[in-house]
PDB file of C-alpha atoms and ligand atoms in Angstrom:
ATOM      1  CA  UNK A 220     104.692 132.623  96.004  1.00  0.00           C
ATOM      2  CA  UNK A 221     105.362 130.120  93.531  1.00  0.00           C
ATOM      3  CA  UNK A 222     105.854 127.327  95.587  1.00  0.00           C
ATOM      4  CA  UNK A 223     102.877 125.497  95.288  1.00  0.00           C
ATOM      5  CA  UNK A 224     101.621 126.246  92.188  1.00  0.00           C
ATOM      6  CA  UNK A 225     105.336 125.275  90.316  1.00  0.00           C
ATOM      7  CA  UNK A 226     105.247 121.704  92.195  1.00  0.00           C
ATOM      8  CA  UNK A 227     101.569 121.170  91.459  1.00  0.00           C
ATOM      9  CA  UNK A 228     102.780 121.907  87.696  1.00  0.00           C
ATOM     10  CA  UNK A 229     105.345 119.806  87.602  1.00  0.00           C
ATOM     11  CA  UNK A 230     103.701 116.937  89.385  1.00  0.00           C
ATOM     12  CA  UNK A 231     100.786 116.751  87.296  1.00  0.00           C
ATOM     13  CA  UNK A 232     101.982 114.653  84.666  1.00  0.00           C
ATOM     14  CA  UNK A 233     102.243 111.843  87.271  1.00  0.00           C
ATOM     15  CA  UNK A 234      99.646 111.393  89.365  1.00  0.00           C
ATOM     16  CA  UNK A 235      98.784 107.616  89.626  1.00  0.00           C
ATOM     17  CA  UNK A 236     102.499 106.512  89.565  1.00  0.00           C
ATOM     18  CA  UNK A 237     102.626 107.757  85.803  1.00  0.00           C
ATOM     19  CA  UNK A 238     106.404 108.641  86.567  1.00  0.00           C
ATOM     20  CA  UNK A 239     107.969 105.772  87.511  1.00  0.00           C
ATOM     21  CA  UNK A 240     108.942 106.652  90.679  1.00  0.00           C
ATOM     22  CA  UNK A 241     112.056 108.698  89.572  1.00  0.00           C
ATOM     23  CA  UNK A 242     113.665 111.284  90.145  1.00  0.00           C
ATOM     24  CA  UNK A 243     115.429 112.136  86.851  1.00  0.00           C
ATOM     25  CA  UNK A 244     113.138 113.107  84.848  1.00  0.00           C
ATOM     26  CA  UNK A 245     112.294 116.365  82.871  1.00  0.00           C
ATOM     27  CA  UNK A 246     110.484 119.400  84.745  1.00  0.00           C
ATOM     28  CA  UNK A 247     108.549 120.999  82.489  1.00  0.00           C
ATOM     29  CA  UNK A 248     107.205 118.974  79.013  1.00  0.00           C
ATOM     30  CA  UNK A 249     103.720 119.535  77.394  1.00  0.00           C
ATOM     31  CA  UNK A 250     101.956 117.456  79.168  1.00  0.00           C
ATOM     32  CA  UNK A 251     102.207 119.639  82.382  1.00  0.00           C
ATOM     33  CA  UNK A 252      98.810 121.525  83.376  1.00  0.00           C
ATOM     34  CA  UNK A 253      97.910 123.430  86.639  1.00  0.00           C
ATOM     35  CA  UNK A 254      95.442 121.725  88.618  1.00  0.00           C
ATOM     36  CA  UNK A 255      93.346 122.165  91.503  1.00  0.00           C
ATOM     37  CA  UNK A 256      96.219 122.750  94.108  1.00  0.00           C
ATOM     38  CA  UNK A 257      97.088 125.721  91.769  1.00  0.00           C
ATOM     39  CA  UNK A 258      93.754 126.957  91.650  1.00  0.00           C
ATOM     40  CA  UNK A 259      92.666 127.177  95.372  1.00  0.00           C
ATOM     41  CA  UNK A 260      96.031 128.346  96.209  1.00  0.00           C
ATOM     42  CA  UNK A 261      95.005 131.215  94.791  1.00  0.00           C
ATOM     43  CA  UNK A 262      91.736 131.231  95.932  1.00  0.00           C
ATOM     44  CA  UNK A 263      93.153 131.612  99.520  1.00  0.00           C
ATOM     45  CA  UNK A 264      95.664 133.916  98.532  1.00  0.00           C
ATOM     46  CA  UNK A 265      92.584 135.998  97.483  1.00  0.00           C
ATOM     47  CA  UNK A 266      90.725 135.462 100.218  1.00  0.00           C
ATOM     48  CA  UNK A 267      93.688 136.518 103.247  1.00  0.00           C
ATOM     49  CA  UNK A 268      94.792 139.745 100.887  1.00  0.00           C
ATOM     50  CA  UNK A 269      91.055 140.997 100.884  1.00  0.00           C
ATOM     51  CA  UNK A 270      90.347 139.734 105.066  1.00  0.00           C
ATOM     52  CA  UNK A 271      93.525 142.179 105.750  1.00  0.00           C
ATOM     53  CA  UNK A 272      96.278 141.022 107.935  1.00  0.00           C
ATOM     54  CA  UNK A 273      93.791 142.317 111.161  1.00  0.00           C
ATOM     55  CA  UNK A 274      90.459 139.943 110.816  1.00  0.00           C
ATOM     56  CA  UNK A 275      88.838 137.895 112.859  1.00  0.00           C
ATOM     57  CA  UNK A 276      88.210 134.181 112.499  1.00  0.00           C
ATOM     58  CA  UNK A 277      84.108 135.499 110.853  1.00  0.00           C
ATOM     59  CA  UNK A 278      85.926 137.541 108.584  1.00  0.00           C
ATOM     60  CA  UNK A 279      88.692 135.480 107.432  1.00  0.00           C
ATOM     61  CA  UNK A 280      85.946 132.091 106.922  1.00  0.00           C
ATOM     62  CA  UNK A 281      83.930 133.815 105.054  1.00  0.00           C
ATOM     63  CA  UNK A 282      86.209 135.409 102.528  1.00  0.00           C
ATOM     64  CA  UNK A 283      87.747 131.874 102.155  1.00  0.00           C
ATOM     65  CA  UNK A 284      84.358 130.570 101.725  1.00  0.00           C
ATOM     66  CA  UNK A 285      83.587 133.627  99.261  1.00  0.00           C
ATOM     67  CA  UNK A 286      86.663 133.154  97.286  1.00  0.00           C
ATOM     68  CA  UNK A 287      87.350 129.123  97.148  1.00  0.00           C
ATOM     69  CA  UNK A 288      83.852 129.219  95.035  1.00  0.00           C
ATOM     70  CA  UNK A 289      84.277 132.058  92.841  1.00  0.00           C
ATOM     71  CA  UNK A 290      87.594 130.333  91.822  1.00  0.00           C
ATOM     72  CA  UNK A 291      85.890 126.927  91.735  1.00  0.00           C
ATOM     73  CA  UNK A 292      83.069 128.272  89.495  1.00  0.00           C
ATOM     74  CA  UNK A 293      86.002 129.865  87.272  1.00  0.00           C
ATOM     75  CA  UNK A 294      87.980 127.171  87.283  1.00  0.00           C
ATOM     76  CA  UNK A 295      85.456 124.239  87.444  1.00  0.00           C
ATOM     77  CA  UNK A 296      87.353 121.750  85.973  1.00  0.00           C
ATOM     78  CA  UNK A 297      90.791 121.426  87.761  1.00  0.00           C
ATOM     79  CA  UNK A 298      90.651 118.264  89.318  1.00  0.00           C
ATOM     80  CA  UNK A 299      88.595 118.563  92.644  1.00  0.00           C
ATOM     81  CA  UNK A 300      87.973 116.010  94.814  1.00  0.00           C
ATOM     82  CA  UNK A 301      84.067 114.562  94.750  1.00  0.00           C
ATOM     83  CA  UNK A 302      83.367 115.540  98.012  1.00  0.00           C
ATOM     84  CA  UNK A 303      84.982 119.116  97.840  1.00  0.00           C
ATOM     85  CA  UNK A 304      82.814 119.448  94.445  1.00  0.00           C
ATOM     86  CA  UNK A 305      80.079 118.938  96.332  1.00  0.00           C
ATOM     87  CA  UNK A 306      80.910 121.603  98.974  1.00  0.00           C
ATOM     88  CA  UNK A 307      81.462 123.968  96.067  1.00  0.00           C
ATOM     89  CA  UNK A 308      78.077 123.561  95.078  1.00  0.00           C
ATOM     90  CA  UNK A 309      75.936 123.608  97.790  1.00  0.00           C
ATOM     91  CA  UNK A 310      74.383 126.219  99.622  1.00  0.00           C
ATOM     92  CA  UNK A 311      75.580 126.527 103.025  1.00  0.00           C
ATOM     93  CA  UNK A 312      78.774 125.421 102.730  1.00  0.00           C
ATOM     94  CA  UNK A 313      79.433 123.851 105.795  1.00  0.00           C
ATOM     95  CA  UNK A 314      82.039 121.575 106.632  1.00  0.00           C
ATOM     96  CA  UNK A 315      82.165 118.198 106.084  1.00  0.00           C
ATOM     97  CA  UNK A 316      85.000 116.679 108.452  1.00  0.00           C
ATOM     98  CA  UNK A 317      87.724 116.078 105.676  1.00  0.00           C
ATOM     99  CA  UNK A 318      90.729 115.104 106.482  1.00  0.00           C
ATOM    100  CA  UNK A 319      91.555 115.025 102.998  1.00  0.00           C
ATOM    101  CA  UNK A 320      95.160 116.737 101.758  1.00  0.00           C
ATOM    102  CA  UNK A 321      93.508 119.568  99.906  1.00  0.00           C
ATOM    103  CA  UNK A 322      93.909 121.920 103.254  1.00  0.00           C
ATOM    104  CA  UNK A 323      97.517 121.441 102.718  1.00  0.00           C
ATOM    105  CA  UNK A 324      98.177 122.211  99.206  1.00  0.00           C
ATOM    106  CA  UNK A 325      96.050 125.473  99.372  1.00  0.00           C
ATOM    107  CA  UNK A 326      97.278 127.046 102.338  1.00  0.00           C
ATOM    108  CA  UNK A 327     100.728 127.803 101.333  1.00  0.00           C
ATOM    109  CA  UNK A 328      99.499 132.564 101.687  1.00  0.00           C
ATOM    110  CA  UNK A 329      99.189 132.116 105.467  1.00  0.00           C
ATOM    111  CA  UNK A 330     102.765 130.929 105.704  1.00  0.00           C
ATOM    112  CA  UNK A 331     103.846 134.182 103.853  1.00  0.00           C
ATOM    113  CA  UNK A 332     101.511 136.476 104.862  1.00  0.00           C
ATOM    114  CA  UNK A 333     101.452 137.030 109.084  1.00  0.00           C
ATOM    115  CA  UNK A 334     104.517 138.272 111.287  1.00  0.00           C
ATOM    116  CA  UNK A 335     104.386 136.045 113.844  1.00  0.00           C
ATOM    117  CA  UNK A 336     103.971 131.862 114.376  1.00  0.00           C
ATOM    118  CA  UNK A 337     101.124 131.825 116.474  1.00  0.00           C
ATOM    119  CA  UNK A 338      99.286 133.735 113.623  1.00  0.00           C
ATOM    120  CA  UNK A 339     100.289 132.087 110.847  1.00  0.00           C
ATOM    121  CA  UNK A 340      99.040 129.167 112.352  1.00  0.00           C
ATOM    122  CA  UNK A 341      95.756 130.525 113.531  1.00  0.00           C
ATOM    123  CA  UNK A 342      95.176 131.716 110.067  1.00  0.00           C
ATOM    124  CA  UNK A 343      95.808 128.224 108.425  1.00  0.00           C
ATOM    125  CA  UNK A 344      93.436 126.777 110.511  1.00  0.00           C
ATOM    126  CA  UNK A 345      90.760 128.872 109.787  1.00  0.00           C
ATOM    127  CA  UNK A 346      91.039 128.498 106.587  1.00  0.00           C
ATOM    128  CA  UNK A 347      90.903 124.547 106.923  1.00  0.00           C
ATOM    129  CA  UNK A 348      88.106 124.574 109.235  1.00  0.00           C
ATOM    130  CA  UNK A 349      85.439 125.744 106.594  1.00  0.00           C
ATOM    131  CA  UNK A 350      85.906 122.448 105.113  1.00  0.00           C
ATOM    132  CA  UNK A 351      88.203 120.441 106.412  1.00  0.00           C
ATOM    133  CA  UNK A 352      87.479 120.500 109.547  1.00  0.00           C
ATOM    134  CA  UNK A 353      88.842 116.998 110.876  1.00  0.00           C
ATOM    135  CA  UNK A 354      91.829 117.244 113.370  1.00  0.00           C
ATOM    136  CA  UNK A 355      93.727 115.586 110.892  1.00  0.00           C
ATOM    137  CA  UNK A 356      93.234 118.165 108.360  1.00  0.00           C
ATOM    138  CA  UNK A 357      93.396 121.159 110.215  1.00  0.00           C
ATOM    139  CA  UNK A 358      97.257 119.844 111.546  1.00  0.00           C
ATOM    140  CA  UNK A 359      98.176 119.111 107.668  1.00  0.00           C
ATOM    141  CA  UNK A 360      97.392 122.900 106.823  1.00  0.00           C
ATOM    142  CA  UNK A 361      98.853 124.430 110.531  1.00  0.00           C
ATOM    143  CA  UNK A 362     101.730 122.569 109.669  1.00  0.00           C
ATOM    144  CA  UNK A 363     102.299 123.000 106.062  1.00  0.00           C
ATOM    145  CA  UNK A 364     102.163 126.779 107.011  1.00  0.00           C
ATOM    146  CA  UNK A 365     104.115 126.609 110.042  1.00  0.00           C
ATOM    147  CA  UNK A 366     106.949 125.000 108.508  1.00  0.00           C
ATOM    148  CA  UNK A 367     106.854 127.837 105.288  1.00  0.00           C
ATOM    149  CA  UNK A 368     106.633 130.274 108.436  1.00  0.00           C
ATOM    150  CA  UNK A 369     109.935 128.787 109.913  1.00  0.00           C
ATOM    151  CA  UNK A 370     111.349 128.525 106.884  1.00  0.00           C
ATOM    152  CA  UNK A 371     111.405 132.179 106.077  1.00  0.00           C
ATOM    153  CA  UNK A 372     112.097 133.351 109.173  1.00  0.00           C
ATOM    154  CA  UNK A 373     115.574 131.502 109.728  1.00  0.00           C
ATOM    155  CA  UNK A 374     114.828 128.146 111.252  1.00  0.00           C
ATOM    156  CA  UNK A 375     117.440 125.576 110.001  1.00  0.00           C
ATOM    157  CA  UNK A 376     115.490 122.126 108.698  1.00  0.00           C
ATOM    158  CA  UNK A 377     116.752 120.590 112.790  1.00  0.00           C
ATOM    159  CA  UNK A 378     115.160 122.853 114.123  1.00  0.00           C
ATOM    160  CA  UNK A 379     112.155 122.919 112.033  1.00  0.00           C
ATOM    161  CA  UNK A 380     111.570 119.277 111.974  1.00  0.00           C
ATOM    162  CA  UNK A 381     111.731 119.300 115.933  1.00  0.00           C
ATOM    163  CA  UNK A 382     108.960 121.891 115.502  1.00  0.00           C
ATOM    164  CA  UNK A 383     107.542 119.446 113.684  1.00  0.00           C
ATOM    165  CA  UNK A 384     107.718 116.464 115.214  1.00  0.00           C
ATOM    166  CA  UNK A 385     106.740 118.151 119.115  1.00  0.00           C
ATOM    167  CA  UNK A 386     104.016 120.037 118.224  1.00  0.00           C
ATOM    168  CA  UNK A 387     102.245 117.703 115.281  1.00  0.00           C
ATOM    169  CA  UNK A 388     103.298 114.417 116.382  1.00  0.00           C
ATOM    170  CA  UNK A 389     104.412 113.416 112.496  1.00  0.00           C
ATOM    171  CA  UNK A 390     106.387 110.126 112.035  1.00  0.00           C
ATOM    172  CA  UNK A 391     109.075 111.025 109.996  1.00  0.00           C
ATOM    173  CA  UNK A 392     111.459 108.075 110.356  1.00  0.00           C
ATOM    174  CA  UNK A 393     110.678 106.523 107.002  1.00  0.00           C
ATOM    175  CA  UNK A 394     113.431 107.245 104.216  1.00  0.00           C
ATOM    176  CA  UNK A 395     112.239 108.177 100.509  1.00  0.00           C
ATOM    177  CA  UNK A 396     112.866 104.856  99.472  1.00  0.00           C
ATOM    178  CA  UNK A 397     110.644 103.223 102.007  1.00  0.00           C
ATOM    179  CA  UNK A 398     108.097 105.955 101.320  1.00  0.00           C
ATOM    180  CA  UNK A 399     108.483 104.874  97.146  1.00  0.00           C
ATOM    181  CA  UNK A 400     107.738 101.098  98.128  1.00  0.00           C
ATOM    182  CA  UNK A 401     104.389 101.297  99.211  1.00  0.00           C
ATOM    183  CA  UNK A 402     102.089 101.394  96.161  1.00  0.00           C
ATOM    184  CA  UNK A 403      99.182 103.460  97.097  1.00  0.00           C
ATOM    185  CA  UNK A 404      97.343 106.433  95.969  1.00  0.00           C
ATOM    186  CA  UNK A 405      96.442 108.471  98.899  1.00  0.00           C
ATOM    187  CA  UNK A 406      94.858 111.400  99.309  1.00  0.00           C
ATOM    188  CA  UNK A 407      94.763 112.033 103.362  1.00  0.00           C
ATOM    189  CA  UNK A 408      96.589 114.691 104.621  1.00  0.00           C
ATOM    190  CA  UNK A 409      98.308 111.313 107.121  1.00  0.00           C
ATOM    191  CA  UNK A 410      99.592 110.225 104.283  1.00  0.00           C
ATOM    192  CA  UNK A 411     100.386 113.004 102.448  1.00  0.00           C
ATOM    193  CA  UNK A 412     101.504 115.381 105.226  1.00  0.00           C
ATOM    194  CA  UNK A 413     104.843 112.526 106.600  1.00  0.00           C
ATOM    195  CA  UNK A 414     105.930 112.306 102.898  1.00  0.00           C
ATOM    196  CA  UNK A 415     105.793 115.809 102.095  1.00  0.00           C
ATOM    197  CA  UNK A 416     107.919 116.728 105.072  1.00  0.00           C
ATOM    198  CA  UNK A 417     110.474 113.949 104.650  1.00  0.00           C
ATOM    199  CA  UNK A 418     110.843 115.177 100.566  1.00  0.00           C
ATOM    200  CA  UNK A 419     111.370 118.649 102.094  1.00  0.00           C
ATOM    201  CA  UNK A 420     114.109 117.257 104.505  1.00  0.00           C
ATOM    202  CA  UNK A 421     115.727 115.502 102.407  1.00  0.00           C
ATOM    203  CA  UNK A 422     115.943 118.037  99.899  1.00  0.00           C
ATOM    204  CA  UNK A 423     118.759 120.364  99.437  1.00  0.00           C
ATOM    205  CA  UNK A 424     116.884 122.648  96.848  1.00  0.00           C
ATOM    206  CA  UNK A 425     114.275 123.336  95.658  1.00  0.00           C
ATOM    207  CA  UNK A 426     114.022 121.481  93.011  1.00  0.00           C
ATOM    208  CA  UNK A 427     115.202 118.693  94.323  1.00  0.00           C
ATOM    209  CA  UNK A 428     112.237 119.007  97.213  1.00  0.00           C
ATOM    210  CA  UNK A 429     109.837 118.768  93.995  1.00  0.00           C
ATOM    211  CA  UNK A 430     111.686 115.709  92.771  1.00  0.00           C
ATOM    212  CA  UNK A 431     111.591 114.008  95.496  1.00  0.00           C
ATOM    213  CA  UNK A 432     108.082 114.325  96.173  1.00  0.00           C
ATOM    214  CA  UNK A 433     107.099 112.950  92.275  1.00  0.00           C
ATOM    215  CA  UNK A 434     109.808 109.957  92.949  1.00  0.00           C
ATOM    216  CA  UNK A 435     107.370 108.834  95.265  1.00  0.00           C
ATOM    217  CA  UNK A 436     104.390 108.271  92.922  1.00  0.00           C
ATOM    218  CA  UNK A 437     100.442 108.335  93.766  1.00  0.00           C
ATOM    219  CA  UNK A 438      98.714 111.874  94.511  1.00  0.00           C
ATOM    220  CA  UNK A 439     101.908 113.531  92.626  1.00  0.00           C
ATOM    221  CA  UNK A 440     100.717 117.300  91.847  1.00  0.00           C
ATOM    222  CA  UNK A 441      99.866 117.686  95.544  1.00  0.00           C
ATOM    223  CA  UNK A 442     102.277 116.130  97.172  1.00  0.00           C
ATOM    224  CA  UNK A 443     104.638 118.195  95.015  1.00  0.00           C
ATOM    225  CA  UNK A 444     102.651 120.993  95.778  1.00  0.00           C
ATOM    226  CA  UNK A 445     102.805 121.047  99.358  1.00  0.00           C
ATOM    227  CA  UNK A 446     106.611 120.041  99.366  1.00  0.00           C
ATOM    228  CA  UNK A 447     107.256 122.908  97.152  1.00  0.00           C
ATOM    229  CA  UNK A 448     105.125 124.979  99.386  1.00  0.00           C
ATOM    230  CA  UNK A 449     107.519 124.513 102.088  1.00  0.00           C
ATOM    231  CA  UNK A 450     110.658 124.260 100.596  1.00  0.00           C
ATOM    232  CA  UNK A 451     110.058 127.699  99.200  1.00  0.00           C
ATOM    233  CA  UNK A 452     110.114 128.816 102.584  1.00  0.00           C
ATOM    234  CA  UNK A 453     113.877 128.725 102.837  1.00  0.00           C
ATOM    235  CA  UNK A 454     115.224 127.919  99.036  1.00  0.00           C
ATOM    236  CA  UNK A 455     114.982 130.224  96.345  1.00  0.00           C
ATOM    237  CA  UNK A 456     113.160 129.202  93.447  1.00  0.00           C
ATOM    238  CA  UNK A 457     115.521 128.967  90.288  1.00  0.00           C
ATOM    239  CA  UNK A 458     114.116 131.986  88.355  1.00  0.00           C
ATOM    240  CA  UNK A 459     114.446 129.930  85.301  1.00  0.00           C
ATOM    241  CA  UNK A 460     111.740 127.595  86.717  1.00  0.00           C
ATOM    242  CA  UNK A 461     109.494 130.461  87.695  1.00  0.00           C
ATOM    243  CA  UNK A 462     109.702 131.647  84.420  1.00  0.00           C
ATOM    244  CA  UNK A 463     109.090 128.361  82.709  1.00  0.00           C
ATOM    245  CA  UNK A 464     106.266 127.447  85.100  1.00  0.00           C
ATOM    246  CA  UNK A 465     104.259 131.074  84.329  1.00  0.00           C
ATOM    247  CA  UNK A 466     103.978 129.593  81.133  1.00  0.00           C
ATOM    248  CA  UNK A 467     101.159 127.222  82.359  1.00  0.00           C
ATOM    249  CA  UNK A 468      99.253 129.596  83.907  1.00  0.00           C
ATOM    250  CA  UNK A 469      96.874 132.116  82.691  1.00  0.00           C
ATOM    251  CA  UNK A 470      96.767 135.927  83.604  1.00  0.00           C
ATOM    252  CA  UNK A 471      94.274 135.445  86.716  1.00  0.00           C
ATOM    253  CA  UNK A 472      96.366 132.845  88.670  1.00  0.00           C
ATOM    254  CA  UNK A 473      99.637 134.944  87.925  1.00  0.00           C
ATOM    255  CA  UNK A 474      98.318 138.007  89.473  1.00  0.00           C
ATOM    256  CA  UNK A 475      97.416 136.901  92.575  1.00  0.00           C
ATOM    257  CA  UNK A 476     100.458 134.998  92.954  1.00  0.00           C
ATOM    258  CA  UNK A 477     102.309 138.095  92.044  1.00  0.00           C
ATOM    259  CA  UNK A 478     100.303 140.204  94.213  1.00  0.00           C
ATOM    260  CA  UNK A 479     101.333 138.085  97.123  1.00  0.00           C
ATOM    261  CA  UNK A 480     104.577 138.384  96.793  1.00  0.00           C
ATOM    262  CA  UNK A 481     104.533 142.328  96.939  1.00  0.00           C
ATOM    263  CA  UNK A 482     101.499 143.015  99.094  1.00  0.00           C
ATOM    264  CA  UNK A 483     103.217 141.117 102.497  1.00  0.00           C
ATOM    265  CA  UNK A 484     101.173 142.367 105.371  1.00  0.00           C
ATOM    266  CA  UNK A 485     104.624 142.429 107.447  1.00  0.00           C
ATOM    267  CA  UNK A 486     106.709 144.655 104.891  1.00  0.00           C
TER     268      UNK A 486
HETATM  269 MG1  LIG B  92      95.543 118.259  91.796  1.00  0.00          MG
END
């Protein structure tokens, strides 16, 4: 389950239209770090391998809760988002009606992890709902998983962006180079969620998913991350960029990406 973490990598290097807006340019250079997508990736990933493929919405929140700020305290400098800071800190925890894109970019081990749609969706919005628990941001995380789900399971891109389109109401009539035009830095998941989904259309690799979503500048590392989340779904990852991403991460974030991959509840 490198899909996230790989486009968060390469995407980093670019946030706040550093890149130009291109999509030739080199994937992996020094100035690459994992950031906070990376980090509470695995912090769900975590969370759904301990809840077990059987618990209940209780069980699954809580482990979420549990793990998202044991990884935060770990990892407290990554990148997060002032508000989401401030829900790592505090006591209860509650949530605070984001609609913010950071449900998207983490969810990425509920698309992997159930054996059936309804599920995998049920399970994504759990794990939004703790925090991010606008409509807005519980769709972005249903449907980044959704789409990973269909992916995986055999749905051609028509298919899934009908999917898409009927049951999340996306626009996604705007071409990359519209999409590049607009000069904003946006974090909401209705921003990020449309051009996510139209880099992953577009796309006819990976890799070329990931570039699309750093040609079009602003919140690069998660855009990247959540178009690389779902493009996984139905490309394989170049093992040459798996193996040049694990350089960026350390041995905590490798294992429970790792883990994911051979711990599948449905195998
Ligand atoms: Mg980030």
């Amino acid at each position: 389950m490198f899909g996230a973490v790989l486009g968060d990598i390469i995407g980093s290097r670019f946030e706040f239209d550093r890149g130009g807006k291109r999509k030739d340019f080199e994937l992996f250079t020094k100035e690459c770090e994992y950031t906070d997508d990376s980090v509470m990736t695995a912090a769900i990933a975590e969370a759904l391998l301990e809840a077990g493929k059987e618990a209940d919405s209780e069980t699954v929140k809580t482990k979420v809760i549990e793990q998202m700020c044991n990884w935060g305290k770990r990892y407290p400098d990554a990148g997060y988002g002032g508000m989401f800071r401030k829900w790592l800190r505090s006591k209860d925890h509650k949530p605070y009606g984001s609609y913010g894109n950071g449900s998207a970019m983490r969810v990425s081990a509920a698309g992997w992890l159930y054996d059936s749609l309804a599920k995998t969706r049920e399970v994504a919005r759990w794990t939004a709902e703790v925090s991010h628990n606008h409509p807005e941001g519980i769709k972005g995380a249903e449907c980044t998983a959704a789409v990973i789900y269909l992916g995986r399971t055999g749905k051609n891109k028509e298919e899934i962006k009908r999917y898409v389109e009927q049951e999340f109401g996306y626009d996604l009539w705007e071409t990359l180079e519209e999409l590049r035009d607009r000069h904003e830095h946006n974090e909401s998941c209705m921003d990020s969620l449309p051009k996510a989904l139209i880099s992953y259309f577009e796309g006819n690799s990976y890799e070329d998913v990931v570039r699309n979503a750093v040609s079009l500048g602003g919140d690069t590392d998660t855009l990247a991350a959540i178009a690389g989340a779902m493009a996984e779904g139905c490309y394989e990852i170049p093992a040459e960029m798996i193996s040049e991403g694990k350089k960026y991460l350390d041995k905590d974030l490798l294992a429970v990406l790792e883990k994911i991959n051979t711990e599948r509840f449905h195998e």
